[in-house]
mmCIF file of C-alpha atoms in Angstrom:
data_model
loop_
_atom_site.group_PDB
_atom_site.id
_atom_site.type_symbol
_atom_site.label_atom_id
_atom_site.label_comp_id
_atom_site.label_asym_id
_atom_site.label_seq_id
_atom_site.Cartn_x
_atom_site.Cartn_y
_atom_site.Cartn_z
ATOM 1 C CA UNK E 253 3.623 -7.032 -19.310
ATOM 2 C CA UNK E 254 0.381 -5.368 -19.022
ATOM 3 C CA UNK E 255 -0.127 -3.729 -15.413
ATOM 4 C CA UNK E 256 -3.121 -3.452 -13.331
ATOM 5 C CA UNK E 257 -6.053 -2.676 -14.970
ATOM 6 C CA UNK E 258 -9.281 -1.017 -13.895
ATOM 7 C CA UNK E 259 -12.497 -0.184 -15.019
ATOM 8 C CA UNK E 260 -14.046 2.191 -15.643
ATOM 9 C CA UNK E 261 -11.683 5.395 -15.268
ATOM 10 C CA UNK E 262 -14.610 7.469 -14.739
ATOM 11 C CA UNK E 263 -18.674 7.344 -13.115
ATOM 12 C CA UNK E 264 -20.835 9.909 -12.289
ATOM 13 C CA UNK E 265 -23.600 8.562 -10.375
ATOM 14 C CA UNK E 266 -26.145 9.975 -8.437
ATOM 15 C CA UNK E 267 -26.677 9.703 -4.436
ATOM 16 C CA UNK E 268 -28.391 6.198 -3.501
ATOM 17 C CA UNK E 269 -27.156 4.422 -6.660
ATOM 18 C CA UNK E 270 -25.069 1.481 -6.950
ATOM 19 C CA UNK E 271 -21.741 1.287 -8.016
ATOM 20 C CA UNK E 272 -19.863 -1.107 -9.198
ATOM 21 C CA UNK E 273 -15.962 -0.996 -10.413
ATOM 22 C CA UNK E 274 -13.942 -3.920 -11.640
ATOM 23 C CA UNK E 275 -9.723 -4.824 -11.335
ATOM 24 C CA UNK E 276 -7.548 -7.065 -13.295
ATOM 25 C CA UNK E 277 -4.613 -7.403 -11.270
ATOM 26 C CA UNK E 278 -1.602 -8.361 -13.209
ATOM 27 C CA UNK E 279 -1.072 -12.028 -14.103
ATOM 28 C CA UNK E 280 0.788 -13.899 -11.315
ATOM 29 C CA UNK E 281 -0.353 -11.646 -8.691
ATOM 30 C CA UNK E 282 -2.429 -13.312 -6.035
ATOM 31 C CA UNK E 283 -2.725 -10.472 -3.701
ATOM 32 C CA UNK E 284 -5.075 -7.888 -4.844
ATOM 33 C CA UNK E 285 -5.807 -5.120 -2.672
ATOM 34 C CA UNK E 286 -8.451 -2.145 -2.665
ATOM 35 C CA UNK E 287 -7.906 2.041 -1.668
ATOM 36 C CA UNK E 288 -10.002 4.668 -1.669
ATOM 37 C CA UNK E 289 -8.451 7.617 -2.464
ATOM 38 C CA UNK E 290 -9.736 11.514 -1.076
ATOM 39 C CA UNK E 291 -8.284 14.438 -2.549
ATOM 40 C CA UNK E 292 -5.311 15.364 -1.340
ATOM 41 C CA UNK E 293 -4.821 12.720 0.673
ATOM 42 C CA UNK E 294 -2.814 9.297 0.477
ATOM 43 C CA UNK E 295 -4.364 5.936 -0.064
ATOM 44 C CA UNK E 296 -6.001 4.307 2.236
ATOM 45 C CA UNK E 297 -6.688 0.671 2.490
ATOM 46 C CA UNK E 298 -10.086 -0.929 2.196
ATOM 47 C CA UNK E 299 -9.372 -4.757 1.579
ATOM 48 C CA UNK E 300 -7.079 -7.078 0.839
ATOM 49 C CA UNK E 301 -7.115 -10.246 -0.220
ATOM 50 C CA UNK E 302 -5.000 -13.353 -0.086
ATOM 51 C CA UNK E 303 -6.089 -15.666 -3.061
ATOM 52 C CA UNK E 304 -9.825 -15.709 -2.570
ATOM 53 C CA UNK E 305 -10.155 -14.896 1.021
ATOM 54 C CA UNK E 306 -10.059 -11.715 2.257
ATOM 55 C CA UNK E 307 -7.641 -10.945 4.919
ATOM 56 C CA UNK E 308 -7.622 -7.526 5.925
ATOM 57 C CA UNK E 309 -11.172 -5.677 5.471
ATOM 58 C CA UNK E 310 -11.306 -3.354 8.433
ATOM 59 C CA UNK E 311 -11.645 -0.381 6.882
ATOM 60 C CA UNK E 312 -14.209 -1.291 4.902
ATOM 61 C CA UNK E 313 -17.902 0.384 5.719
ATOM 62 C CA UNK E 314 -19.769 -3.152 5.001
ATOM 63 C CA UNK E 315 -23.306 -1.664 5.483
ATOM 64 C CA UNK E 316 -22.486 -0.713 1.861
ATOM 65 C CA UNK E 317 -19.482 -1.169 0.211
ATOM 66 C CA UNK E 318 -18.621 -5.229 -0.673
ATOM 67 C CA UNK E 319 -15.862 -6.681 -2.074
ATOM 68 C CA UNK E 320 -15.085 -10.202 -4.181
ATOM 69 C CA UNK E 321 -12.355 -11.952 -5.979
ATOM 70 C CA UNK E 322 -13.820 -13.604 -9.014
ATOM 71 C CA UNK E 323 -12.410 -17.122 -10.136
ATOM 72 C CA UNK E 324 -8.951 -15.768 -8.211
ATOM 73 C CA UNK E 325 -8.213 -13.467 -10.614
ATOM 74 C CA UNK E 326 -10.348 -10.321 -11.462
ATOM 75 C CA UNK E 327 -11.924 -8.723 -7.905
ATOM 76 C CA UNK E 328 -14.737 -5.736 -7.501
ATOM 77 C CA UNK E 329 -15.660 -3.440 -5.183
ATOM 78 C CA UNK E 330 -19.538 -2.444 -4.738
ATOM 79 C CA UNK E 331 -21.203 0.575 -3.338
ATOM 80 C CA UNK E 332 -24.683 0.206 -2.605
ATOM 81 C CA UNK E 333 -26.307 2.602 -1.888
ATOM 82 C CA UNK E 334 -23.842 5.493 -2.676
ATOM 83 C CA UNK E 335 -23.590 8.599 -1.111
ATOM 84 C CA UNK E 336 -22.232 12.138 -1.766
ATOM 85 C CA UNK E 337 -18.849 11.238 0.839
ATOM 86 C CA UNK E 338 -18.390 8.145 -1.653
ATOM 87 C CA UNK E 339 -16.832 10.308 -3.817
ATOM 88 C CA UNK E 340 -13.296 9.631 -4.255
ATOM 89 C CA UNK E 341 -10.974 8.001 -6.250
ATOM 90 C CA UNK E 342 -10.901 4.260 -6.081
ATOM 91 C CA UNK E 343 -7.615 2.063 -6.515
ATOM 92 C CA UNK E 344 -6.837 -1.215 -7.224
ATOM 93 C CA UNK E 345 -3.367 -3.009 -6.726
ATOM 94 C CA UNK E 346 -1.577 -6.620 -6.533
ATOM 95 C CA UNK E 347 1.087 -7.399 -5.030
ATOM 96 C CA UNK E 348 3.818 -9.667 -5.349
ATOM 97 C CA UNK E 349 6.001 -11.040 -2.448
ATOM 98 C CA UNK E 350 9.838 -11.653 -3.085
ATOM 99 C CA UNK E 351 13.098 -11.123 -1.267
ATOM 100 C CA UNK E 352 10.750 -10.913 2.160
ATOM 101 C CA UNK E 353 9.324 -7.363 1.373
ATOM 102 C CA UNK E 354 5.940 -6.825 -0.273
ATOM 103 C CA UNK E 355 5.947 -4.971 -3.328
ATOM 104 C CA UNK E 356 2.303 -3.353 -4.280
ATOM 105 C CA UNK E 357 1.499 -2.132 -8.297
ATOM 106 C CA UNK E 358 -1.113 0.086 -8.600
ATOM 107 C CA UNK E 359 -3.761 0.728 -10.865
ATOM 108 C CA UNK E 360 -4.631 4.224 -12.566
ATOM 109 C CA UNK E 361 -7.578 3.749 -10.684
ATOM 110 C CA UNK E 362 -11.703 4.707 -11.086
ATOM 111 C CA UNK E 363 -13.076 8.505 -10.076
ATOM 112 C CA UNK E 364 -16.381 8.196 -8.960
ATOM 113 C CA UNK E 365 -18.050 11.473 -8.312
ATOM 114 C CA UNK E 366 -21.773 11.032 -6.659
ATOM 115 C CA UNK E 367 -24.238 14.382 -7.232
ATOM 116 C CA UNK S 96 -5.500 17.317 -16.238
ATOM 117 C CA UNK S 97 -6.912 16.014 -12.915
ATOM 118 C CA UNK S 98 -5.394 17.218 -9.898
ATOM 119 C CA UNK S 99 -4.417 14.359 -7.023
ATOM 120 C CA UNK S 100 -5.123 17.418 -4.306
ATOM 121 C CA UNK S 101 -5.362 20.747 -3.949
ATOM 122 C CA UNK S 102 -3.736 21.568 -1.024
ATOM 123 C CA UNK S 103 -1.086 19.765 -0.264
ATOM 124 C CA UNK S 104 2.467 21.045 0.977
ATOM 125 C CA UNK S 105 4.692 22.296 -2.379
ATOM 126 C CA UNK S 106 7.882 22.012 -3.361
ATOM 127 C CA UNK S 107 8.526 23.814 -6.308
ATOM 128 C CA UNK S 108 12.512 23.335 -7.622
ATOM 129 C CA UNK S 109 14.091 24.688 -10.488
ATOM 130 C CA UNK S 110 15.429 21.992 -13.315
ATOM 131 C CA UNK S 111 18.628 20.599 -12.670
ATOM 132 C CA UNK S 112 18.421 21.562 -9.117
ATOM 133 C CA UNK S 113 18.039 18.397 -6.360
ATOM 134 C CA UNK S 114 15.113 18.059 -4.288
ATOM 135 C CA UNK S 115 14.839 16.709 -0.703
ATOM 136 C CA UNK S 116 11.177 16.233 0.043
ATOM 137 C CA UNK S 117 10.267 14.710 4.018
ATOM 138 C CA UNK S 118 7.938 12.316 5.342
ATOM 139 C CA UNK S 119 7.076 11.561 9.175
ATOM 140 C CA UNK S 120 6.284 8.511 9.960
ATOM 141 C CA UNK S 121 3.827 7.870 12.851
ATOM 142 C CA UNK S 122 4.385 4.417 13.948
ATOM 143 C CA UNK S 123 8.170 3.288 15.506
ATOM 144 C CA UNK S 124 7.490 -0.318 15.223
ATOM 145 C CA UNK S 125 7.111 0.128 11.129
ATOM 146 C CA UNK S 126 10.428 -2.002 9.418
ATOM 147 C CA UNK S 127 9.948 -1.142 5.963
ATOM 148 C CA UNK S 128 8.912 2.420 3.554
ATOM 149 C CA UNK S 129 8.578 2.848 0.794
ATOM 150 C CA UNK S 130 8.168 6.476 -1.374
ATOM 151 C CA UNK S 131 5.445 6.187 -4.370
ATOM 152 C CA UNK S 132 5.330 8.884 -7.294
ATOM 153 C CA UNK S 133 1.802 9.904 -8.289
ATOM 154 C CA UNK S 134 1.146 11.451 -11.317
ATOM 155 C CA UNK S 135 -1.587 13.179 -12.325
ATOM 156 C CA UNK S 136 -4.704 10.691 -13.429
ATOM 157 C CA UNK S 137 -2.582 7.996 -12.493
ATOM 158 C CA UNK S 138 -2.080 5.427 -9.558
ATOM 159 C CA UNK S 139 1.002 5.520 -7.370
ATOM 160 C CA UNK S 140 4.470 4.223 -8.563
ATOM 161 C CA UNK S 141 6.918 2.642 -6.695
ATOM 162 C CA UNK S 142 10.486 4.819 -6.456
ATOM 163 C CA UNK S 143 12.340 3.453 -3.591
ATOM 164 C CA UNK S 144 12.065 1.649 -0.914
ATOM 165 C CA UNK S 145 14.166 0.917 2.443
ATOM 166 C CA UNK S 146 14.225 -1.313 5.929
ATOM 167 C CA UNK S 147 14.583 -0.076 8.959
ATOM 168 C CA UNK S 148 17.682 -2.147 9.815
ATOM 169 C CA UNK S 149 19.276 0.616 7.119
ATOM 170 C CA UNK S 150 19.501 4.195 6.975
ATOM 171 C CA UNK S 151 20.530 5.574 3.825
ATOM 172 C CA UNK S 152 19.695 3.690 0.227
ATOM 173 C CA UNK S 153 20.061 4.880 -3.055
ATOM 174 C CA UNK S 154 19.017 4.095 -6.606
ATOM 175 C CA UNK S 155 19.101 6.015 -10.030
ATOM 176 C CA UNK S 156 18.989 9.889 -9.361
ATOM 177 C CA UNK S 157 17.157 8.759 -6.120
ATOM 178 C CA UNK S 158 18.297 8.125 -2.411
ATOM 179 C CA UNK S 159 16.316 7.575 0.517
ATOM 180 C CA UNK S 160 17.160 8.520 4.486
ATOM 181 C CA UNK S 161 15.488 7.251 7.232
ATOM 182 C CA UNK S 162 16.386 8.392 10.366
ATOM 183 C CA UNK S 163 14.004 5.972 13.060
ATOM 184 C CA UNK S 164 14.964 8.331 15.868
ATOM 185 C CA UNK S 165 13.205 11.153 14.704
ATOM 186 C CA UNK S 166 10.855 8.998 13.100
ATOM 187 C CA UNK S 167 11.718 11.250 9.557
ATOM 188 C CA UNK S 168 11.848 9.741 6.029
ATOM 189 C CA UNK S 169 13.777 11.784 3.034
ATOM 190 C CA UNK S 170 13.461 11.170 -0.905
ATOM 191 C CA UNK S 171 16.486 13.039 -1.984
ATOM 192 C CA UNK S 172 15.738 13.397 -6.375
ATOM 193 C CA UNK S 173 18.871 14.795 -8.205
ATOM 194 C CA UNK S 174 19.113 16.885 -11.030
ATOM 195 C CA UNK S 175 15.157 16.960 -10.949
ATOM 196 C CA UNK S 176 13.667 17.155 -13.937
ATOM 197 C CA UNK S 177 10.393 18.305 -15.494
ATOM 198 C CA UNK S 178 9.250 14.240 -15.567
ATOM 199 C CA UNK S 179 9.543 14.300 -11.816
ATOM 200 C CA UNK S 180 6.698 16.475 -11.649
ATOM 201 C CA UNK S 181 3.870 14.697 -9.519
ATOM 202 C CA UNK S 182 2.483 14.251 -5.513
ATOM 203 C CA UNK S 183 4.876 12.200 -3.832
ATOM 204 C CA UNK S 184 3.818 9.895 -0.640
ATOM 205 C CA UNK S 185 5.418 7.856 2.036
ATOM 206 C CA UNK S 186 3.846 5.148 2.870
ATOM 207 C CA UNK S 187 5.058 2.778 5.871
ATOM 208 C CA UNK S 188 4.666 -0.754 6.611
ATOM 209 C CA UNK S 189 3.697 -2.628 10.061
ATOM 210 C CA UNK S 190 5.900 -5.356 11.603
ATOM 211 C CA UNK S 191 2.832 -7.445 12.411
ATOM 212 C CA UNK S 192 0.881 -6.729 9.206
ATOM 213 C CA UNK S 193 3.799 -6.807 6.340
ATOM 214 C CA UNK S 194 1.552 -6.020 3.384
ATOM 215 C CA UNK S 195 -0.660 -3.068 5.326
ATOM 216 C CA UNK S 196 1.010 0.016 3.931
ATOM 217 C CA UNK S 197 0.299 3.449 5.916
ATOM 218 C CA UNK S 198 0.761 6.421 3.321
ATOM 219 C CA UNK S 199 1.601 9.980 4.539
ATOM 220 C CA UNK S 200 -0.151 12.940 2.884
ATOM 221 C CA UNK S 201 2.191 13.752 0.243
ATOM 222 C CA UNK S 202 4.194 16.354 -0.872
ATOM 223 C CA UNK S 203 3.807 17.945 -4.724
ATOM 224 C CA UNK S 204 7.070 18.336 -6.545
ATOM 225 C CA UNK S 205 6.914 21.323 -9.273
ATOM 226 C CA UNK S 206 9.722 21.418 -11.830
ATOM 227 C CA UNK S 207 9.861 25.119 -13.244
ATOM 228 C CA UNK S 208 12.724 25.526 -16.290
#
Protein backbone atom coordinates (compact mmCIF):
# COMPACT_ATOMS: atom_id res chain seq x y z
CA UNK A 1 0.00 0.00 0.00
CA UNK A 2 1.33 3.19 -1.20
CA UNK A 3 1.83 5.80 1.78
CA UNK A 4 1.33 9.42 1.88
CA UNK A 5 2.39 11.18 -0.90
CA UNK A 6 3.49 14.76 -1.45
CA UNK A 7 4.44 17.02 -3.95
CA UNK A 8 6.81 18.47 -4.81
CA UNK A 9 9.89 17.35 -2.52
CA UNK A 10 11.56 20.48 -3.27
CA UNK A 11 10.75 24.67 -4.22
CA UNK A 12 12.85 27.42 -4.20
CA UNK A 13 10.86 30.43 -4.46
CA UNK A 14 11.52 33.84 -4.00
CA UNK A 15 10.07 36.29 -1.12
CA UNK A 16 6.36 37.49 -2.05
CA UNK A 17 5.64 34.47 -4.30
CA UNK A 18 3.03 31.99 -4.01
CA UNK A 19 3.33 28.63 -3.08
CA UNK A 20 1.48 25.97 -3.50
CA UNK A 21 2.15 22.12 -2.31
CA UNK A 22 -0.19 19.21 -2.81
CA UNK A 23 -0.91 15.67 -0.44
CA UNK A 24 -2.37 12.40 -1.30
CA UNK A 25 -3.12 10.93 1.88
CA UNK A 26 -3.31 7.22 1.77
CA UNK A 27 -6.53 5.58 0.56
CA UNK A 28 -9.02 5.09 3.44
CA UNK A 29 -7.69 7.84 5.41
CA UNK A 30 -10.16 10.61 6.05
CA UNK A 31 -8.13 12.63 8.38
CA UNK A 32 -5.46 14.52 6.71
CA UNK A 33 -3.48 16.81 8.65
CA UNK A 34 -0.78 19.62 7.83
CA UNK A 35 2.97 20.52 9.82
CA UNK A 36 5.36 22.80 9.23
CA UNK A 37 8.50 21.69 10.07
CA UNK A 38 11.75 24.27 11.31
CA UNK A 39 15.05 22.89 11.54
CA UNK A 40 15.75 21.22 14.35
CA UNK A 41 12.67 21.32 15.68
CA UNK A 42 9.56 18.85 15.90
CA UNK A 43 6.42 19.19 13.90
CA UNK A 44 4.11 21.40 14.51
CA UNK A 45 0.52 21.37 13.56
CA UNK A 46 -1.11 23.73 11.11
CA UNK A 47 -4.55 22.04 10.20
CA UNK A 48 -6.43 19.28 10.37
CA UNK A 49 -9.16 18.12 8.82
CA UNK A 50 -12.05 15.80 9.43
CA UNK A 51 -13.46 14.71 5.94
CA UNK A 52 -13.85 18.07 4.27
CA UNK A 53 -14.12 20.35 7.16
CA UNK A 54 -11.43 21.55 8.89
CA UNK A 55 -11.33 21.07 12.53
CA UNK A 56 -8.35 22.26 14.08
CA UNK A 57 -6.65 25.36 12.15
CA UNK A 58 -5.29 27.46 14.96
CA UNK A 59 -2.02 27.55 14.16
CA UNK A 60 -2.45 28.48 10.95
CA UNK A 61 -1.29 32.32 9.94
CA UNK A 62 -4.56 32.79 7.58
CA UNK A 63 -3.47 36.28 6.33
CA UNK A 64 -1.47 33.93 4.06
CA UNK A 65 -1.27 30.48 4.29
CA UNK A 66 -4.85 28.49 3.19
CA UNK A 67 -5.69 25.18 3.27
CA UNK A 68 -8.40 22.73 1.24
CA UNK A 69 -9.41 19.18 0.92
CA UNK A 70 -10.19 18.50 -2.68
CA UNK A 71 -13.16 16.04 -3.56
CA UNK A 72 -12.23 14.42 0.19
CA UNK A 73 -9.30 13.04 -0.86
CA UNK A 74 -6.16 15.01 -2.05
CA UNK A 75 -5.74 18.48 0.29
CA UNK A 76 -3.16 21.64 -0.30
CA UNK A 77 -1.68 24.06 1.55
CA UNK A 78 -1.07 27.72 -0.01
CA UNK A 79 1.33 30.44 0.85
CA UNK A 80 0.58 33.65 -0.56
CA UNK A 81 2.57 35.85 -0.36
CA UNK A 82 5.70 33.98 0.97
CA UNK A 83 8.23 35.20 3.03
CA UNK A 84 11.87 34.45 4.00
CA UNK A 85 10.44 32.79 7.78
CA UNK A 86 8.23 30.50 5.36
CA UNK A 87 11.01 28.52 4.93
CA UNK A 88 10.68 25.22 6.38
CA UNK A 89 9.82 21.93 5.70
CA UNK A 90 6.20 21.19 5.08
CA UNK A 91 4.40 17.79 6.08
CA UNK A 92 1.51 16.11 5.24
CA UNK A 93 -0.16 13.12 7.17
CA UNK A 94 -3.57 10.99 7.54
CA UNK A 95 -4.60 9.39 10.06
CA UNK A 96 -6.53 6.49 10.82
CA UNK A 97 -8.56 5.89 14.07
CA UNK A 98 -8.76 2.24 15.54
CA UNK A 99 -8.60 0.57 18.92
CA UNK A 100 -9.52 4.33 20.43
CA UNK A 101 -5.97 5.83 19.77
CA UNK A 102 -5.17 7.91 16.69
CA UNK A 103 -2.51 6.71 14.62
CA UNK A 104 -0.89 9.58 12.19
CA UNK A 105 1.40 8.43 8.76
CA UNK A 106 3.46 10.90 7.55
CA UNK A 107 4.59 12.07 4.40
CA UNK A 108 8.37 12.63 3.29
CA UNK A 109 7.21 15.95 3.09
CA UNK A 110 8.02 19.38 0.70
CA UNK A 111 11.29 21.81 1.56
CA UNK A 112 10.49 25.07 0.58
CA UNK A 113 13.35 27.46 0.88
CA UNK A 114 12.25 31.32 0.07
CA UNK A 115 15.48 33.76 -1.04
CA UNK B 1 21.90 14.11 2.63
CA UNK B 2 19.62 16.73 4.26
CA UNK B 3 19.98 17.26 7.79
CA UNK B 4 16.47 17.35 10.04
CA UNK B 5 18.58 19.96 12.49
CA UNK B 6 21.64 21.01 13.36
CA UNK B 7 21.67 21.33 16.79
CA UNK B 8 19.87 19.15 18.48
CA UNK B 9 20.93 17.09 21.71
CA UNK B 10 23.21 13.76 20.49
CA UNK B 11 23.40 10.54 21.39
CA UNK B 12 26.01 8.85 19.75
CA UNK B 13 26.14 4.75 20.78
CA UNK B 14 28.35 2.24 19.62
CA UNK B 15 26.66 -0.88 17.50
CA UNK B 16 25.31 -3.49 19.49
CA UNK B 17 25.20 -1.30 22.45
CA UNK B 18 21.36 -0.20 23.79
CA UNK B 19 20.28 3.24 23.78
CA UNK B 20 17.94 5.04 26.24
CA UNK B 21 17.07 8.38 24.73
CA UNK B 22 14.42 10.87 27.11
CA UNK B 23 11.62 13.01 26.39
CA UNK B 24 9.75 15.55 28.85
CA UNK B 25 6.56 15.99 28.40
CA UNK B 26 4.99 19.40 29.24
CA UNK B 27 1.40 18.80 29.70
CA UNK B 28 0.07 16.22 32.81
CA UNK B 29 -3.33 15.91 31.44
CA UNK B 30 -1.74 14.21 28.02
CA UNK B 31 -3.11 10.14 28.01
CA UNK B 32 -1.31 8.93 25.14
CA UNK B 33 2.73 9.28 23.38
CA UNK B 34 3.92 8.22 21.06
CA UNK B 35 7.99 8.18 19.85
CA UNK B 36 8.43 8.85 15.87
CA UNK B 37 11.84 7.98 14.02
CA UNK B 38 12.92 10.62 11.49
CA UNK B 39 15.23 9.92 9.02
CA UNK B 40 17.03 12.03 7.06
CA UNK B 41 14.80 13.55 3.93
CA UNK B 42 12.07 11.72 5.28
CA UNK B 43 8.79 12.29 7.38
CA UNK B 44 8.42 10.87 10.86
CA UNK B 45 7.71 7.10 11.53
CA UNK B 46 5.79 5.71 14.05
CA UNK B 47 7.99 3.30 16.67
CA UNK B 48 5.96 2.95 19.72
CA UNK B 49 3.45 4.19 21.34
CA UNK B 50 1.90 4.02 25.06
CA UNK B 51 -1.24 5.32 27.43
CA UNK B 52 -0.91 6.83 30.33
CA UNK B 53 -2.97 4.27 32.29
CA UNK B 54 0.54 2.11 31.58
CA UNK B 55 4.01 2.57 32.35
CA UNK B 56 6.30 0.37 30.66
CA UNK B 57 5.49 -1.16 26.90
CA UNK B 58 7.59 -2.92 24.70
CA UNK B 59 7.81 -4.03 21.09
CA UNK B 60 10.63 -5.48 18.78
CA UNK B 61 14.14 -4.26 20.08
CA UNK B 62 12.03 -1.29 21.45
CA UNK B 63 10.41 -0.46 24.94
CA UNK B 64 8.93 2.59 26.10
CA UNK B 65 8.74 4.12 29.97
CA UNK B 66 6.64 6.67 30.99
CA UNK B 67 6.88 7.76 34.26
CA UNK B 68 3.66 10.65 34.61
CA UNK B 69 5.16 11.77 37.91
CA UNK B 70 8.10 13.21 36.60
CA UNK B 71 6.37 13.90 33.55
CA UNK B 72 9.59 11.81 31.65
CA UNK B 73 9.17 9.59 28.55
CA UNK B 74 12.10 6.85 27.63
CA UNK B 75 12.63 4.96 24.14
CA UNK B 76 14.89 2.26 25.33
CA UNK B 77 16.46 0.70 21.45
CA UNK B 78 18.49 -2.57 22.00
CA UNK B 79 21.31 -3.80 20.29
CA UNK B 80 21.15 -0.45 18.19
CA UNK B 81 22.12 -0.71 15.00
CA UNK B 82 23.49 1.45 12.19
CA UNK B 83 19.56 1.54 10.64
CA UNK B 84 18.55 3.24 13.84
CA UNK B 85 20.43 6.14 12.87
CA UNK B 86 17.96 9.23 12.66
CA UNK B 87 16.31 12.36 15.03
CA UNK B 88 13.99 10.81 17.27
CA UNK B 89 10.81 12.87 18.78
CA UNK B 90 8.18 12.50 21.38
CA UNK B 91 5.26 13.70 20.62
CA UNK B 92 2.20 13.75 23.20
CA UNK B 93 -1.41 13.74 22.84
CA UNK B 94 -4.25 15.95 24.69
CA UNK B 95 -7.19 14.36 26.57
CA UNK B 96 -9.58 16.90 25.09
CA UNK B 97 -8.08 17.03 21.58
CA UNK B 98 -7.17 13.10 20.85
CA UNK B 99 -5.69 13.61 17.40
CA UNK B 100 -3.54 17.05 18.38
CA UNK B 101 -0.10 15.57 18.82
CA UNK B 102 2.57 17.88 20.76
CA UNK B 103 6.18 16.76 19.55
CA UNK B 104 9.28 17.40 21.76
CA UNK B 105 12.49 18.61 20.08
CA UNK B 106 14.16 15.46 19.41
CA UNK B 107 17.07 13.75 20.17
CA UNK B 108 19.68 12.41 17.18
CA UNK B 109 20.76 8.83 17.59
CA UNK B 110 24.39 8.16 15.94
CA UNK B 111 25.37 4.52 15.44
CA UNK B 112 29.33 4.43 15.16
CA UNK B 113 30.75 0.56 14.36
Amino acid sequence: EAGVVQSPRYKIIEKKQPVAFWCNPISGHNTPYWYLQNLGQGPELLIRYENEEAVDDSQLPKDRFSAERLKGVDSTLKIQPAELGDSAVYLCASSLTWGGKNEQFFGPGTRLTVL
Amino acid sequence: GESVGLHLPTLSVQEGDNSIINCAYSNSASDYFIWYKQESGKGPQFIIDIRSNMDKRQGQRVTVLLNKTVKHLSLQIAATQPGDSAVYFCAENMRYNTDKLIFGTGTRLQVFP
